[in-house]
Amino acid sequence: MCGNLLVIMAIIYFQQLHTPSNCLVLSLAVSDLLVGAVVLPFSTVLFVNPCWYVQLCKMRATIDIMLSISSILNLCFISIDRYFAVCQPLSYRTKITFNTVGIMILITWTGAALCGIIITTRGEARGKSERRCAFFQNSSLNLIGAITGLYIPILIMFPIYTKILLVAWRQARSIQSTSSGVTVSRMEKKATRTLAIVVGVFFLCWAPFLISMTCLPFIDYTVSDSVFEAFKWFAWTNSGLNPFIYAFFYSWFRSAFRIILSGKILFKNLTKAKLF
């Protein structure tokens, strides 16, 4: 939550960070912040005391699904933004504008809200007690959630970041005549590390939960609530890691964080400070 809050404050406060690309990072930080501020406390209470009215259970599930899917969709659009920035740099400024990013953000939050409402209202709560708040058992809806939350994003992000990696390698080799072999090697390693972190962290965090959703109908929902909740919490850690992946790795964000944490913005106007 602190990391996402820092990202939000930095992008809103510093004019140099007012770019279309950072608007997507801001949208991601907002959804991830709300996961930590709303979903996790609510889910903790419901797990400790699951005997809640059905409407409260559905409200919690709707917010959970909406914010989780919005976070995932933001990651997909960020990968598209990075593709144009690296692979089509000459046309990047004309294609990725504030209007384009605004449409991306609108699609993200509208689609996430619709998924949350549809999956929740059409899902059937598991368990005999009408007041027991548990996850939903509906094979078609589970499959839709898994496809939306894991399989489609993987199909979008993995090819895009693979293409970015290949372009980065070609660019590194093209400057080999003017750069040392050590420099080229570092560029290639950095590109490889970025690809591994972006796709690997997302997949590792979300795969156990979403794959279990896919398999539940075929094993007669025999997974215990504790195991399923553990998978969900592991998936939510992706929202805490995103600030490190998409912001903390950049020097201008680190400069912004140092200024904010030092308290300098309380005493002077630094909105136009040079971060890079």
Coordinates of C-alpha atoms in Angstrom, one line a residue:
M1 CA 0.0 0.0 0.0
C2 CA 2.8 2.4 0.8
G3 CA 4.6 1.7 -2.4
N4 CA 1.5 2.2 -4.5
L5 CA 0.7 5.4 -2.6
L6 CA 4.1 6.7 -3.3
V7 CA 3.6 6.0 -7.0
I8 CA 0.3 7.8 -7.0
M9 CA 1.7 10.9 -5.2
A10 CA 4.7 11.1 -7.4
I11 CA 2.8 11.0 -10.7
I12 CA 0.1 13.5 -9.5
Y13 CA 2.6 15.9 -7.9
F14 CA 5.5 16.1 -10.4
Q15 CA 4.8 17.6 -13.8
Q16 CA 7.6 15.8 -15.4
L17 CA 5.8 12.5 -14.7
H18 CA 2.6 13.7 -16.4
T19 CA 3.0 11.4 -19.4
P20 CA 0.5 9.0 -21.1
S21 CA 2.6 6.0 -20.1
N22 CA 2.6 7.1 -16.4
C23 CA -1.2 7.5 -16.6
L24 CA -1.3 3.7 -17.1
V25 CA 1.1 3.2 -14.2
L26 CA -1.2 5.5 -12.1
S27 CA -4.2 3.5 -12.9
L28 CA -2.4 0.3 -12.0
A29 CA -1.3 1.9 -8.7
V30 CA -4.8 2.9 -7.8
S31 CA -6.2 -0.5 -8.4
D32 CA -3.4 -2.2 -6.5
L33 CA -3.8 0.3 -3.6
L34 CA -7.5 -0.4 -3.3
V35 CA -6.7 -4.2 -3.3
G36 CA -4.6 -3.6 -0.2
A37 CA -6.9 -1.0 1.4
V38 CA -10.3 -2.6 0.7
V39 CA -10.1 -6.2 -0.4
L40 CA -7.5 -7.5 2.0
P41 CA -9.1 -6.2 5.3
F42 CA -12.6 -7.2 4.1
S43 CA -11.4 -10.7 3.1
T44 CA -9.6 -11.1 6.4
V45 CA -12.8 -10.4 8.4
L46 CA -14.9 -12.7 6.2
F47 CA -12.4 -15.5 6.4
V48 CA -12.3 -15.3 10.3
N49 CA -16.1 -15.0 10.5
P50 CA -17.6 -16.4 7.3
C51 CA -21.2 -16.2 8.5
W52 CA -22.2 -13.0 6.8
Y53 CA -25.3 -12.1 4.9
V54 CA -25.3 -13.1 1.2
Q55 CA -25.5 -9.5 0.0
L56 CA -22.4 -8.6 2.0
C57 CA -20.6 -11.6 0.6
K58 CA -21.5 -10.6 -2.9
M59 CA -20.4 -7.0 -2.4
R60 CA -17.1 -8.2 -1.2
A61 CA -16.7 -10.6 -4.1
T62 CA -17.7 -7.9 -6.6
I63 CA -15.0 -5.5 -5.3
D64 CA -12.5 -8.3 -5.2
I65 CA -13.0 -9.4 -8.7
M66 CA -13.3 -5.9 -10.1
L67 CA -10.0 -4.7 -8.6
S68 CA -8.1 -7.8 -9.4
I69 CA -9.1 -7.8 -13.0
S70 CA -8.5 -4.1 -13.3
S71 CA -5.0 -4.7 -12.0
I72 CA -4.4 -7.4 -14.6
L73 CA -5.9 -5.4 -17.5
N74 CA -3.7 -2.5 -16.6
L75 CA -0.7 -4.8 -16.8
C76 CA -1.8 -5.8 -20.3
F77 CA -2.2 -2.2 -21.5
I78 CA 1.2 -1.3 -20.0
S79 CA 2.8 -4.1 -22.0
I80 CA 1.2 -2.6 -25.2
D81 CA 2.5 0.8 -24.3
R82 CA 6.0 -0.6 -23.8
Y83 CA 5.8 -2.4 -27.1
F84 CA 5.2 0.8 -29.1
A85 CA 7.8 2.7 -27.0
V86 CA 10.5 0.1 -27.8
C87 CA 9.5 -1.4 -31.1
Q88 CA 7.9 1.6 -32.9
P89 CA 9.6 4.6 -31.3
L90 CA 9.1 6.9 -34.2
S91 CA 5.3 6.6 -34.2
Y92 CA 5.0 6.2 -30.4
R93 CA 4.1 9.8 -29.7
T94 CA 1.3 9.9 -32.3
K95 CA -0.2 6.5 -31.3
I96 CA 0.1 6.6 -27.5
T97 CA -1.6 9.9 -26.6
F98 CA -3.5 11.0 -23.5
N99 CA -6.7 10.2 -25.4
T100 CA -5.6 6.7 -26.3
V101 CA -4.5 6.0 -22.7
G102 CA -7.8 7.4 -21.5
I103 CA -9.7 4.9 -23.7
M104 CA -7.4 2.1 -22.3
I105 CA -8.2 3.1 -18.7
L106 CA -11.9 3.4 -19.5
I107 CA -11.9 -0.1 -21.0
T108 CA -9.9 -1.4 -18.0
W109 CA -12.3 -0.2 -15.3
T110 CA -15.5 -0.7 -17.2
G111 CA -14.5 -4.3 -18.2
A112 CA -13.4 -5.0 -14.7
A113 CA -16.6 -3.7 -13.2
L114 CA -18.7 -5.7 -15.6
C115 CA -16.8 -8.9 -14.9
G116 CA -17.1 -8.4 -11.2
I117 CA -20.9 -7.9 -11.4
I118 CA -21.6 -10.7 -13.8
I119 CA -19.4 -13.3 -12.1
T120 CA -20.8 -12.4 -8.7
T121 CA -24.5 -12.1 -9.5
R122 CA -24.5 -15.3 -11.6
G123 CA -22.4 -17.3 -9.2
E124 CA -23.8 -19.8 -6.8
A125 CA -22.4 -19.8 -3.3
R126 CA -21.0 -23.0 -2.1
G127 CA -22.2 -24.6 1.1
K128 CA -25.5 -25.4 2.7
S129 CA -25.7 -22.3 5.0
E130 CA -27.4 -19.4 3.3
R131 CA -25.2 -17.0 5.4
R132 CA -21.9 -18.7 4.7
C133 CA -19.6 -16.5 2.6
A134 CA -17.6 -18.8 0.5
F135 CA -16.2 -18.8 -3.1
F136 CA -18.5 -19.5 -6.0
Q137 CA -19.0 -22.8 -7.7
N138 CA -20.1 -22.4 -11.3
S139 CA -17.9 -24.2 -13.8
S140 CA -18.6 -21.8 -16.7
L141 CA -18.0 -18.7 -14.6
N142 CA -14.9 -20.2 -13.1
L143 CA -13.6 -20.8 -16.6
I144 CA -14.4 -17.3 -17.7
G145 CA -12.6 -15.9 -14.7
A146 CA -9.5 -18.0 -15.3
I147 CA -9.5 -17.1 -19.0
T148 CA -9.9 -13.4 -18.3
G149 CA -7.5 -13.3 -15.4
L150 CA -4.7 -15.5 -16.6
Y151 CA -4.8 -17.1 -20.0
I152 CA -5.7 -14.0 -22.1
P153 CA -3.2 -11.8 -20.3
I154 CA -0.4 -14.4 -20.7
L155 CA -1.3 -14.6 -24.4
I156 CA -1.1 -10.8 -24.6
M157 CA 1.9 -10.0 -22.4
F158 CA 4.3 -12.9 -23.2
P159 CA 4.5 -12.4 -27.0
I160 CA 4.7 -8.6 -26.5
Y161 CA 7.6 -8.8 -24.0
T162 CA 9.3 -11.4 -26.1
K163 CA 9.2 -9.1 -29.1
I164 CA 10.5 -6.3 -26.9
L165 CA 13.4 -8.5 -25.7
L166 CA 14.3 -9.4 -29.3
V167 CA 14.3 -5.8 -30.4
A168 CA 16.4 -4.8 -27.4
W169 CA 18.9 -7.5 -28.3
R170 CA 19.1 -6.3 -31.9
Q171 CA 19.6 -2.7 -30.7
A172 CA 22.3 -3.8 -28.3
R173 CA 24.2 -5.7 -31.0
S174 CA 23.8 -2.7 -33.5
I175 CA 25.8 -0.5 -31.2
Q176 CA 28.5 -3.1 -30.5
S177 CA 30.9 -1.2 -32.8
T178 CA 30.7 1.9 -30.5
S179 CA 30.3 0.2 -27.2
S180 CA 32.3 -2.3 -25.2
G181 CA 31.3 -5.9 -25.0
V182 CA 30.6 -5.4 -21.3
T183 CA 28.0 -2.7 -22.1
V184 CA 26.3 -4.8 -24.6
S185 CA 26.2 -7.8 -22.3
R186 CA 24.7 -5.6 -19.6
M187 CA 21.9 -4.4 -21.9
E188 CA 21.1 -7.9 -22.9
K189 CA 21.0 -9.1 -19.3
K190 CA 18.8 -6.1 -18.3
A191 CA 16.3 -6.9 -21.1
T192 CA 16.2 -10.5 -20.1
R193 CA 15.8 -9.7 -16.4
T194 CA 13.0 -7.3 -17.2
L195 CA 11.1 -9.9 -19.2
A196 CA 11.6 -12.6 -16.6
I197 CA 10.4 -10.3 -13.8
V198 CA 7.3 -8.9 -15.6
V199 CA 5.9 -12.2 -16.9
G200 CA 7.4 -14.4 -14.2
V201 CA 6.1 -12.6 -11.2
F202 CA 2.6 -12.1 -12.7
F203 CA 2.4 -15.8 -13.6
L204 CA 3.8 -17.1 -10.3
C205 CA 1.4 -15.0 -8.3
W206 CA -1.8 -15.6 -10.2
A207 CA -1.3 -19.1 -11.6
P208 CA -2.1 -21.2 -8.5
F209 CA -5.4 -19.4 -7.8
L210 CA -6.7 -19.2 -11.4
I211 CA -5.6 -22.7 -12.3
S212 CA -7.4 -24.0 -9.2
M213 CA -10.5 -22.1 -10.3
T214 CA -10.3 -24.0 -13.6
C215 CA -9.8 -27.4 -12.0
L216 CA -12.3 -27.1 -9.2
P217 CA -15.4 -28.3 -11.2
F218 CA -13.4 -31.4 -12.2
I219 CA -12.5 -32.4 -8.7
D220 CA -15.9 -31.7 -7.2
Y221 CA -14.8 -28.6 -5.3
T222 CA -12.8 -30.7 -2.8
V223 CA -10.2 -28.0 -2.2
S224 CA -10.6 -26.6 1.4
D225 CA -11.4 -23.0 2.0
S226 CA -8.1 -22.5 3.7
V227 CA -6.1 -23.7 0.7
F228 CA -8.2 -21.6 -1.7
E229 CA -7.8 -18.5 0.5
A230 CA -4.0 -19.1 0.6
F231 CA -4.0 -19.1 -3.2
K232 CA -6.0 -15.9 -3.3
W233 CA -3.6 -14.1 -0.8
F234 CA -0.6 -15.3 -2.9
A235 CA -2.3 -13.8 -6.0
W236 CA -2.9 -10.5 -4.2
T237 CA 0.9 -10.1 -3.4
N238 CA 1.2 -9.2 -7.1
S239 CA -0.4 -5.9 -6.3
G240 CA 2.3 -5.2 -3.7
L241 CA 5.1 -6.2 -6.1
N242 CA 3.9 -4.1 -9.0
P243 CA 5.3 -0.8 -7.7
F244 CA 8.8 -2.3 -7.6
I245 CA 8.4 -3.7 -11.1
Y246 CA 6.9 -0.8 -12.9
A247 CA 8.2 2.2 -10.9
F248 CA 11.0 1.6 -8.5
F249 CA 13.3 0.3 -11.3
Y250 CA 13.3 3.8 -12.9
S251 CA 15.6 6.5 -11.6
W252 CA 13.1 9.3 -12.0
F253 CA 10.6 7.6 -9.8
R254 CA 13.4 6.9 -7.2
S255 CA 14.2 10.6 -7.3
A256 CA 10.6 11.5 -6.8
F257 CA 10.3 9.1 -3.9
R258 CA 13.3 10.6 -2.2
I259 CA 11.9 14.1 -2.4
I260 CA 8.5 13.0 -1.1
L261 CA 9.9 11.0 1.8
S262 CA 12.3 13.8 2.8
G263 CA 9.3 16.1 3.3
K264 CA 10.6 18.8 1.0
I265 CA 7.3 19.1 -0.8
L266 CA 5.8 20.4 2.5
F267 CA 8.0 23.5 2.5
K268 CA 8.5 24.4 -1.1
N269 CA 6.8 24.0 -4.5
L270 CA 8.7 21.3 -6.3
T271 CA 6.1 20.3 -8.9
K272 CA 8.5 21.4 -11.7
A273 CA 11.6 19.7 -10.2
K274 CA 13.9 18.0 -12.7
L275 CA 13.8 14.2 -12.0
F276 CA 15.7 13.1 -15.1

